[in-house]
């Protein structure tokens, strides 16, 4: 479970609510999301659909990723991207969903952290301890061998996450599948990189005060590669179908709030790396 799922919800009826609960966030960030160029949207979709591809095929997909980012506005970047299309989620068994209803958004940032250290944080099971104050309940279970992945006996690891979280008076439960896929030479300049992918396996269930709220689809793809020692690029594409009252995931307000707070989470990840605490666990 990556930070976006921990800070996904925007303030409901902002004019009527004096404060928002974003867990570990001290303040609400609202940065303007721009419209991404077509090639950025195409790249994000290709990374989502190419998650399980071979090293050689991924190297082709990412060969010009730095150029795409620069032409799209550079780093940092917060942007709206085009929606997924029918067939894009067939590989995760969700082709029955109308993915065109899931609005697309993108963050590109740079985290002050080594690729190796970020990878450990991404795959760790204790996300509730790494980012405290954000869950009512949290459990991540590996579906494949984490030790084999850590020692590079395999190039991917899969997990399932069952979490319960609250926003204002609402409480919901989400069941997600996620994973990480390491590529030894597919990054820019033939360097290592890894992908991480997360998706809702079914609509979230609202356990408390769920009237007027729906969280039906969420698909995330993340790419990480180390540009210079200790500075790791983060390309984060999200497609979501969400509604709370009159606010939906299509709205510019919603996307700006989500992307602004995602950027804050990346800054916090950098602090975890620099302070070497808390540490990830893998049980």
PDB file of N, CA and C in Angstrom, residues 67-157:
ATOM      1  N   UNK A  67      13.293  12.242 -21.240  1.00  0.00           N
ATOM      2  CA  UNK A  67      12.877  13.189 -22.264  1.00  0.00           C
ATOM      3  C   UNK A  67      11.391  13.466 -22.208  1.00  0.00           C
ATOM      4  N   UNK A  68      10.603  12.424 -21.985  1.00  0.00           N
ATOM      5  CA  UNK A  68       9.152  12.587 -21.866  1.00  0.00           C
ATOM      6  C   UNK A  68       8.818  13.491 -20.690  1.00  0.00           C
ATOM      7  N   UNK A  69       9.490  13.290 -19.576  1.00  0.00           N
ATOM      8  CA  UNK A  69       9.259  14.122 -18.394  1.00  0.00           C
ATOM      9  C   UNK A  69       9.631  15.577 -18.673  1.00  0.00           C
ATOM     10  N   UNK A  70      10.780  15.795 -19.291  1.00  0.00           N
ATOM     11  CA  UNK A  70      11.210  17.163 -19.579  1.00  0.00           C
ATOM     12  C   UNK A  70      10.241  17.859 -20.527  1.00  0.00           C
ATOM     13  N   UNK A  71       9.805  17.165 -21.567  1.00  0.00           N
ATOM     14  CA  UNK A  71       8.847  17.770 -22.512  1.00  0.00           C
ATOM     15  C   UNK A  71       7.476  17.973 -21.877  1.00  0.00           C
ATOM     16  N   UNK A  72       7.193  17.192 -20.826  1.00  0.00           N
ATOM     17  CA  UNK A  72       5.914  17.321 -20.141  1.00  0.00           C
ATOM     18  C   UNK A  72       5.892  18.403 -19.085  1.00  0.00           C
ATOM     19  N   UNK A  73       7.046  18.982 -18.778  1.00  0.00           N
ATOM     20  CA  UNK A  73       7.092  20.053 -17.797  1.00  0.00           C
ATOM     21  C   UNK A  73       8.203  19.912 -16.780  1.00  0.00           C
ATOM     22  N   UNK A  74       8.935  18.789 -16.830  1.00  0.00           N
ATOM     23  CA  UNK A  74      10.055  18.614 -15.922  1.00  0.00           C
ATOM     24  C   UNK A  74       9.654  18.097 -14.557  1.00  0.00           C
ATOM     25  N   UNK A  75      10.641  18.056 -13.657  1.00  0.00           N
ATOM     26  CA  UNK A  75      10.425  17.582 -12.296  1.00  0.00           C
ATOM     27  C   UNK A  75      10.571  18.778 -11.346  1.00  0.00           C
ATOM     28  N   UNK A  76       9.633  19.002 -10.420  1.00  0.00           N
ATOM     29  CA  UNK A  76       8.446  18.189 -10.149  1.00  0.00           C
ATOM     30  C   UNK A  76       7.319  18.469 -11.154  1.00  0.00           C
ATOM     31  N   UNK A  77       6.423  17.494 -11.271  1.00  0.00           N
ATOM     32  CA  UNK A  77       5.298  17.607 -12.200  1.00  0.00           C
ATOM     33  C   UNK A  77       4.056  17.024 -11.546  1.00  0.00           C
ATOM     34  N   UNK A  78       2.973  17.768 -11.603  1.00  0.00           N
ATOM     35  CA  UNK A  78       1.668  17.281 -11.165  1.00  0.00           C
ATOM     36  C   UNK A  78       0.703  17.540 -12.308  1.00  0.00           C
ATOM     37  N   UNK A  79       0.098  16.475 -12.814  1.00  0.00           N
ATOM     38  CA  UNK A  79      -0.653  16.623 -14.059  1.00  0.00           C
ATOM     39  C   UNK A  79      -1.861  15.707 -14.126  1.00  0.00           C
ATOM     40  N   UNK A  80      -2.828  16.132 -14.918  1.00  0.00           N
ATOM     41  CA  UNK A  80      -3.950  15.274 -15.298  1.00  0.00           C
ATOM     42  C   UNK A  80      -3.511  14.455 -16.508  1.00  0.00           C
ATOM     43  N   UNK A  81      -3.835  13.176 -16.511  1.00  0.00           N
ATOM     44  CA  UNK A  81      -3.518  12.331 -17.656  1.00  0.00           C
ATOM     45  C   UNK A  81      -4.791  11.670 -18.156  1.00  0.00           C
ATOM     46  N   UNK A  82      -4.747  11.169 -19.369  1.00  0.00           N
ATOM     47  CA  UNK A  82      -5.933  10.554 -19.964  1.00  0.00           C
ATOM     48  C   UNK A  82      -6.247   9.232 -19.276  1.00  0.00           C
ATOM     49  N   UNK A  83      -7.501   8.811 -19.398  1.00  0.00           N
ATOM     50  CA  UNK A  83      -7.975   7.616 -18.723  1.00  0.00           C
ATOM     51  C   UNK A  83      -7.431   6.349 -19.373  1.00  0.00           C
ATOM     52  N   UNK A  84      -7.457   5.280 -18.615  1.00  0.00           N
ATOM     53  CA  UNK A  84      -7.173   3.971 -19.182  1.00  0.00           C
ATOM     54  C   UNK A  84      -8.272   3.604 -20.174  1.00  0.00           C
ATOM     55  N   UNK A  85      -8.000   2.611 -20.997  1.00  0.00           N
ATOM     56  CA  UNK A  85      -8.952   2.183 -22.004  1.00  0.00           C
ATOM     57  C   UNK A  85      -9.302   0.709 -21.820  1.00  0.00           C
ATOM     58  N   UNK A  86     -10.402   0.309 -22.415  1.00  0.00           N
ATOM     59  CA  UNK A  86     -10.857  -1.077 -22.311  1.00  0.00           C
ATOM     60  C   UNK A  86      -9.730  -2.023 -22.699  1.00  0.00           C
ATOM     61  N   UNK A  87      -9.514  -3.019 -21.882  1.00  0.00           N
ATOM     62  CA  UNK A  87      -8.456  -3.985 -22.114  1.00  0.00           C
ATOM     63  C   UNK A  87      -7.202  -3.714 -21.307  1.00  0.00           C
ATOM     64  N   UNK A  88      -7.048  -2.483 -20.793  1.00  0.00           N
ATOM     65  CA  UNK A  88      -5.826  -2.129 -20.069  1.00  0.00           C
ATOM     66  C   UNK A  88      -5.690  -2.856 -18.739  1.00  0.00           C
ATOM     67  N   UNK A  89      -6.821  -3.297 -18.146  1.00  0.00           N
ATOM     68  CA  UNK A  89      -6.737  -3.976 -16.850  1.00  0.00           C
ATOM     69  C   UNK A  89      -7.089  -5.459 -16.952  1.00  0.00           C
ATOM     70  N   UNK A  90      -7.099  -5.973 -18.172  1.00  0.00           N
ATOM     71  CA  UNK A  90      -7.388  -7.398 -18.350  1.00  0.00           C
ATOM     72  C   UNK A  90      -6.350  -8.268 -17.650  1.00  0.00           C
ATOM     73  N   UNK A  91      -5.109  -7.813 -17.623  1.00  0.00           N
ATOM     74  CA  UNK A  91      -4.030  -8.614 -17.046  1.00  0.00           C
ATOM     75  C   UNK A  91      -4.173  -8.805 -15.539  1.00  0.00           C
ATOM     76  N   UNK A  92      -4.972  -7.958 -14.872  1.00  0.00           N
ATOM     77  CA  UNK A  92      -5.183  -8.118 -13.437  1.00  0.00           C
ATOM     78  C   UNK A  92      -6.587  -8.647 -13.142  1.00  0.00           C
ATOM     79  N   UNK A  93      -7.259  -9.153 -14.169  1.00  0.00           N
ATOM     80  CA  UNK A  93      -8.547  -9.812 -13.990  1.00  0.00           C
ATOM     81  C   UNK A  93      -9.713  -8.890 -13.726  1.00  0.00           C
ATOM     82  N   UNK A  94      -9.618  -7.643 -14.175  1.00  0.00           N
ATOM     83  CA  UNK A  94     -10.676  -6.674 -13.896  1.00  0.00           C
ATOM     84  C   UNK A  94     -11.262  -6.074 -15.169  1.00  0.00           C
ATOM     85  N   UNK A  95     -11.220  -6.825 -16.245  1.00  0.00           N
ATOM     86  CA  UNK A  95     -11.670  -6.292 -17.527  1.00  0.00           C
ATOM     87  C   UNK A  95     -13.168  -6.016 -17.549  1.00  0.00           C
ATOM     88  N   UNK A  96     -13.899  -6.528 -16.558  1.00  0.00           N
ATOM     89  CA  UNK A  96     -15.341  -6.240 -16.487  1.00  0.00           C
ATOM     90  C   UNK A  96     -15.606  -4.814 -16.033  1.00  0.00           C
ATOM     91  N   UNK A  97     -14.608  -4.156 -15.451  1.00  0.00           N
ATOM     92  CA  UNK A  97     -14.783  -2.774 -14.988  1.00  0.00           C
ATOM     93  C   UNK A  97     -14.754  -1.803 -16.155  1.00  0.00           C
ATOM     94  N   UNK A  98     -15.527  -0.737 -16.037  1.00  0.00           N
ATOM     95  CA  UNK A  98     -15.481   0.341 -17.023  1.00  0.00           C
ATOM     96  C   UNK A  98     -14.364   1.304 -16.614  1.00  0.00           C
ATOM     97  N   UNK A  99     -13.158   1.028 -17.086  1.00  0.00           N
ATOM     98  CA  UNK A  99     -11.994   1.805 -16.639  1.00  0.00           C
ATOM     99  C   UNK A  99     -12.025   3.240 -17.138  1.00  0.00           C
ATOM    100  N   UNK A 100     -12.858   3.532 -18.137  1.00  0.00           N
ATOM    101  CA  UNK A 100     -12.935   4.902 -18.636  1.00  0.00           C
ATOM    102  C   UNK A 100     -13.546   5.844 -17.590  1.00  0.00           C
ATOM    103  N   UNK A 101     -14.140   5.287 -16.526  1.00  0.00           N
ATOM    104  CA  UNK A 101     -14.709   6.105 -15.452  1.00  0.00           C
ATOM    105  C   UNK A 101     -13.668   6.497 -14.416  1.00  0.00           C
ATOM    106  N   UNK A 102     -12.482   5.917 -14.512  1.00  0.00           N
ATOM    107  CA  UNK A 102     -11.418   6.194 -13.540  1.00  0.00           C
ATOM    108  C   UNK A 102     -10.543   7.333 -14.059  1.00  0.00           C
ATOM    109  N   UNK A 103     -10.585   8.470 -13.381  1.00  0.00           N
ATOM    110  CA  UNK A 103      -9.845   9.657 -13.818  1.00  0.00           C
ATOM    111  C   UNK A 103      -8.354   9.486 -13.576  1.00  0.00           C
ATOM    112  N   UNK A 104      -7.546   9.985 -14.525  1.00  0.00           N
ATOM    113  CA  UNK A 104      -6.099   9.823 -14.450  1.00  0.00           C
ATOM    114  C   UNK A 104      -5.389  11.044 -13.892  1.00  0.00           C
ATOM    115  N   UNK A 105      -4.345  10.795 -13.113  1.00  0.00           N
ATOM    116  CA  UNK A 105      -3.502  11.867 -12.572  1.00  0.00           C
ATOM    117  C   UNK A 105      -2.078  11.349 -12.416  1.00  0.00           C
ATOM    118  N   UNK A 106      -1.126  12.257 -12.374  1.00  0.00           N
ATOM    119  CA  UNK A 106       0.284  11.873 -12.392  1.00  0.00           C
ATOM    120  C   UNK A 106       1.111  12.792 -11.510  1.00  0.00           C
ATOM    121  N   UNK A 107       2.024  12.178 -10.762  1.00  0.00           N
ATOM    122  CA  UNK A 107       3.048  12.910 -10.030  1.00  0.00           C
ATOM    123  C   UNK A 107       4.413  12.451 -10.517  1.00  0.00           C
ATOM    124  N   UNK A 108       5.304  13.405 -10.795  1.00  0.00           N
ATOM    125  CA  UNK A 108       6.714  13.094 -11.007  1.00  0.00           C
ATOM    126  C   UNK A 108       7.496  13.918 -10.001  1.00  0.00           C
ATOM    127  N   UNK A 109       8.306  13.243  -9.190  1.00  0.00           N
ATOM    128  CA  UNK A 109       9.065  13.934  -8.154  1.00  0.00           C
ATOM    129  C   UNK A 109      10.448  13.311  -8.062  1.00  0.00           C
ATOM    130  N   UNK A 110      11.260  13.883  -7.191  1.00  0.00           N
ATOM    131  CA  UNK A 110      12.571  13.310  -6.905  1.00  0.00           C
ATOM    132  C   UNK A 110      12.709  13.201  -5.390  1.00  0.00           C
ATOM    133  N   UNK A 111      13.052  12.012  -4.917  1.00  0.00           N
ATOM    134  CA  UNK A 111      13.132  11.727  -3.488  1.00  0.00           C
ATOM    135  C   UNK A 111      14.600  11.625  -3.085  1.00  0.00           C
ATOM    136  N   UNK A 112      14.933  12.258  -1.997  1.00  0.00           N
ATOM    137  CA  UNK A 112      16.302  12.198  -1.498  1.00  0.00           C
ATOM    138  C   UNK A 112      16.499  10.866  -0.783  1.00  0.00           C
ATOM    139  N   UNK A 113      16.838   9.870  -1.559  1.00  0.00           N
ATOM    140  CA  UNK A 113      16.934   8.505  -1.044  1.00  0.00           C
ATOM    141  C   UNK A 113      17.563   7.637  -2.119  1.00  0.00           C
ATOM    142  N   UNK A 114      18.268   6.596  -1.721  1.00  0.00           N
ATOM    143  CA  UNK A 114      18.801   5.662  -2.714  1.00  0.00           C
ATOM    144  C   UNK A 114      17.697   4.772  -3.229  1.00  0.00           C
ATOM    145  N   UNK A 115      17.875   4.226  -4.395  1.00  0.00           N
ATOM    146  CA  UNK A 115      16.892   3.308  -4.965  1.00  0.00           C
ATOM    147  C   UNK A 115      16.691   2.107  -4.050  1.00  0.00           C
ATOM    148  N   UNK A 116      17.779   1.577  -3.515  1.00  0.00           N
ATOM    149  CA  UNK A 116      17.699   0.410  -2.636  1.00  0.00           C
ATOM    150  C   UNK A 116      16.876   0.691  -1.389  1.00  0.00           C
ATOM    151  N   UNK A 117      17.081   1.859  -0.772  1.00  0.00           N
ATOM    152  CA  UNK A 117      16.346   2.185   0.446  1.00  0.00           C
ATOM    153  C   UNK A 117      14.866   2.418   0.162  1.00  0.00           C
ATOM    154  N   UNK A 118      14.548   3.073  -0.952  1.00  0.00           N
ATOM    155  CA  UNK A 118      13.137   3.271  -1.299  1.00  0.00           C
ATOM    156  C   UNK A 118      12.466   1.934  -1.575  1.00  0.00           C
ATOM    157  N   UNK A 119      13.146   1.048  -2.245  1.00  0.00           N
ATOM    158  CA  UNK A 119      12.565  -0.259  -2.551  1.00  0.00           C
ATOM    159  C   UNK A 119      12.180  -0.983  -1.265  1.00  0.00           C
ATOM    160  N   UNK A 120      13.029  -0.920  -0.262  1.00  0.00           N
ATOM    161  CA  UNK A 120      12.718  -1.572   1.016  1.00  0.00           C
ATOM    162  C   UNK A 120      11.471  -0.968   1.651  1.00  0.00           C
ATOM    163  N   UNK A 121      11.338   0.354   1.577  1.00  0.00           N
ATOM    164  CA  UNK A 121      10.156   1.004   2.145  1.00  0.00           C
ATOM    165  C   UNK A 121       8.893   0.635   1.383  1.00  0.00           C
ATOM    166  N   UNK A 122       8.989   0.542   0.067  1.00  0.00           N
ATOM    167  CA  UNK A 122       7.820   0.232  -0.759  1.00  0.00           C
ATOM    168  C   UNK A 122       7.279  -1.161  -0.470  1.00  0.00           C
ATOM    169  N   UNK A 123       8.166  -2.141  -0.291  1.00  0.00           N
ATOM    170  CA  UNK A 123       7.710  -3.520  -0.136  1.00  0.00           C
ATOM    171  C   UNK A 123       7.466  -3.916   1.312  1.00  0.00           C
ATOM    172  N   UNK A 124       7.796  -3.056   2.274  1.00  0.00           N
ATOM    173  CA  UNK A 124       7.675  -3.399   3.692  1.00  0.00           C
ATOM    174  C   UNK A 124       6.217  -3.652   4.084  1.00  0.00           C
ATOM    175  N   UNK A 125       6.035  -4.511   5.072  1.00  0.00           N
ATOM    176  CA  UNK A 125       4.684  -4.836   5.540  1.00  0.00           C
ATOM    177  C   UNK A 125       4.171  -3.843   6.577  1.00  0.00           C
ATOM    178  N   UNK A 126       5.041  -3.108   7.235  1.00  0.00           N
ATOM    179  CA  UNK A 126       4.622  -2.229   8.335  1.00  0.00           C
ATOM    180  C   UNK A 126       4.382  -0.801   7.867  1.00  0.00           C
ATOM    181  N   UNK A 127       3.591  -0.639   6.823  1.00  0.00           N
ATOM    182  CA  UNK A 127       3.294   0.696   6.310  1.00  0.00           C
ATOM    183  C   UNK A 127       2.632   1.572   7.367  1.00  0.00           C
ATOM    184  N   UNK A 128       1.867   0.960   8.272  1.00  0.00           N
ATOM    185  CA  UNK A 128       1.211   1.728   9.325  1.00  0.00           C
ATOM    186  C   UNK A 128       2.207   2.296  10.324  1.00  0.00           C
ATOM    187  N   UNK A 129       3.377   1.678  10.449  1.00  0.00           N
ATOM    188  CA  UNK A 129       4.420   2.208  11.326  1.00  0.00           C
ATOM    189  C   UNK A 129       5.316   3.205  10.589  1.00  0.00           C
ATOM    190  N   UNK A 130       5.532   2.958   9.313  1.00  0.00           N
ATOM    191  CA  UNK A 130       6.327   3.902   8.520  1.00  0.00           C
ATOM    192  C   UNK A 130       5.603   5.235   8.380  1.00  0.00           C
ATOM    193  N   UNK A 131       4.280   5.176   8.222  1.00  0.00           N
ATOM    194  CA  UNK A 131       3.453   6.381   8.079  1.00  0.00           C
ATOM    195  C   UNK A 131       2.343   6.312   9.128  1.00  0.00           C
ATOM    196  N   UNK A 132       2.669   6.612  10.381  1.00  0.00           N
ATOM    197  CA  UNK A 132       1.718   6.404  11.478  1.00  0.00           C
ATOM    198  C   UNK A 132       0.531   7.352  11.431  1.00  0.00           C
ATOM    199  N   UNK A 133      -0.539   6.905  12.094  1.00  0.00           N
ATOM    200  CA  UNK A 133      -1.717   7.742  12.244  1.00  0.00           C
ATOM    201  C   UNK A 133      -2.630   7.770  11.049  1.00  0.00           C
ATOM    202  N   UNK A 134      -2.507   6.808  10.157  1.00  0.00           N
ATOM    203  CA  UNK A 134      -3.284   6.864   8.920  1.00  0.00           C
ATOM    204  C   UNK A 134      -4.252   5.703   8.742  1.00  0.00           C
ATOM    205  N   UNK A 135      -4.192   4.685   9.582  1.00  0.00           N
ATOM    206  CA  UNK A 135      -5.063   3.521   9.441  1.00  0.00           C
ATOM    207  C   UNK A 135      -5.790   3.232  10.742  1.00  0.00           C
ATOM    208  N   UNK A 136      -6.987   2.681  10.599  1.00  0.00           N
ATOM    209  CA  UNK A 136      -7.670   2.070  11.731  1.00  0.00           C
ATOM    210  C   UNK A 136      -7.204   0.626  11.887  1.00  0.00           C
ATOM    211  N   UNK A 137      -6.921  -0.007  10.766  1.00  0.00           N
ATOM    212  CA  UNK A 137      -6.380  -1.368  10.769  1.00  0.00           C
ATOM    213  C   UNK A 137      -5.612  -1.565   9.467  1.00  0.00           C
ATOM    214  N   UNK A 138      -4.539  -2.348   9.523  1.00  0.00           N
ATOM    215  CA  UNK A 138      -3.712  -2.546   8.336  1.00  0.00           C
ATOM    216  C   UNK A 138      -3.047  -3.914   8.401  1.00  0.00           C
ATOM    217  N   UNK A 139      -3.129  -4.655   7.294  1.00  0.00           N
ATOM    218  CA  UNK A 139      -2.427  -5.932   7.200  1.00  0.00           C
ATOM    219  C   UNK A 139      -1.995  -6.171   5.760  1.00  0.00           C
ATOM    220  N   UNK A 140      -0.698  -6.333   5.553  1.00  0.00           N
ATOM    221  CA  UNK A 140      -0.154  -6.707   4.244  1.00  0.00           C
ATOM    222  C   UNK A 140       0.397  -8.123   4.335  1.00  0.00           C
ATOM    223  N   UNK A 141       0.005  -8.943   3.385  1.00  0.00           N
ATOM    224  CA  UNK A 141       0.435 -10.336   3.361  1.00  0.00           C
ATOM    225  C   UNK A 141       1.109 -10.635   2.042  1.00  0.00           C
ATOM    226  N   UNK A 142       2.333 -11.145   2.079  1.00  0.00           N
ATOM    227  CA  UNK A 142       3.021 -11.511   0.842  1.00  0.00           C
ATOM    228  C   UNK A 142       2.355 -12.734   0.220  1.00  0.00           C
ATOM    229  N   UNK A 143       2.166 -12.672  -1.084  1.00  0.00           N
ATOM    230  CA  UNK A 143       1.617 -13.801  -1.837  1.00  0.00           C
ATOM    231  C   UNK A 143       2.717 -14.615  -2.500  1.00  0.00           C
ATOM    232  N   UNK A 144       3.906 -14.038  -2.619  1.00  0.00           N
ATOM    233  CA  UNK A 144       5.083 -14.735  -3.126  1.00  0.00           C
ATOM    234  C   UNK A 144       6.247 -14.466  -2.164  1.00  0.00           C
ATOM    235  N   UNK A 145       7.385 -15.075  -2.417  1.00  0.00           N
ATOM    236  CA  UNK A 145       8.496 -15.030  -1.464  1.00  0.00           C
ATOM    237  C   UNK A 145       9.221 -13.677  -1.472  1.00  0.00           C
ATOM    238  N   UNK A 146       9.132 -12.957  -0.352  1.00  0.00           N
ATOM    239  CA  UNK A 146       9.885 -11.709  -0.221  1.00  0.00           C
ATOM    240  C   UNK A 146      11.394 -11.975  -0.111  1.00  0.00           C
ATOM    241  N   UNK A 147      11.851 -13.022   0.624  1.00  0.00           N
ATOM    242  CA  UNK A 147      13.297 -13.293   0.663  1.00  0.00           C
ATOM    243  C   UNK A 147      13.879 -13.592  -0.718  1.00  0.00           C
ATOM    244  N   UNK A 148      13.134 -14.304  -1.552  1.00  0.00           N
ATOM    245  CA  UNK A 148      13.622 -14.589  -2.911  1.00  0.00           C
ATOM    246  C   UNK A 148      13.738 -13.308  -3.727  1.00  0.00           C
ATOM    247  N   UNK A 149      12.801 -12.389  -3.511  1.00  0.00           N
ATOM    248  CA  UNK A 149      12.872 -11.110  -4.212  1.00  0.00           C
ATOM    249  C   UNK A 149      14.046 -10.283  -3.693  1.00  0.00           C
ATOM    250  N   UNK A 150      14.216 -10.238  -2.388  1.00  0.00           N
ATOM    251  CA  UNK A 150      15.281  -9.428  -1.787  1.00  0.00           C
ATOM    252  C   UNK A 150      16.664  -9.900  -2.214  1.00  0.00           C
ATOM    253  N   UNK A 151      16.812 -11.194  -2.450  1.00  0.00           N
ATOM    254  CA  UNK A 151      18.111 -11.748  -2.862  1.00  0.00           C
ATOM    255  C   UNK A 151      18.226 -11.881  -4.375  1.00  0.00           C
ATOM    256  N   UNK A 152      17.235 -11.387  -5.107  1.00  0.00           N
ATOM    257  CA  UNK A 152      17.200 -11.388  -6.571  1.00  0.00           C
ATOM    258  C   UNK A 152      17.125 -12.794  -7.164  1.00  0.00           C
ATOM    259  N   UNK A 153      16.611 -13.747  -6.373  1.00  0.00           N
ATOM    260  CA  UNK A 153      16.323 -15.054  -6.958  1.00  0.00           C
ATOM    261  C   UNK A 153      15.112 -14.958  -7.878  1.00  0.00           C
ATOM    262  N   UNK A 154      14.230 -14.016  -7.571  1.00  0.00           N
ATOM    263  CA  UNK A 154      13.102 -13.680  -8.447  1.00  0.00           C
ATOM    264  C   UNK A 154      13.123 -12.182  -8.673  1.00  0.00           C
ATOM    265  N   UNK A 155      12.481 -11.718  -9.725  1.00  0.00           N
ATOM    266  CA  UNK A 155      12.492 -10.282 -10.009  1.00  0.00           C
ATOM    267  C   UNK A 155      11.198  -9.590  -9.629  1.00  0.00           C
ATOM    268  N   UNK A 156      10.259 -10.326  -9.021  1.00  0.00           N
ATOM    269  CA  UNK A 156       9.044  -9.668  -8.576  1.00  0.00           C
ATOM    270  C   UNK A 156       8.531 -10.294  -7.289  1.00  0.00           C
ATOM    271  N   UNK A 157       7.772  -9.494  -6.544  1.00  0.00           N
ATOM    272  CA  UNK A 157       7.118  -9.956  -5.330  1.00  0.00           C
ATOM    273  C   UNK A 157       5.692  -9.417  -5.345  1.00  0.00           C
TER     274      UNK A 157
END
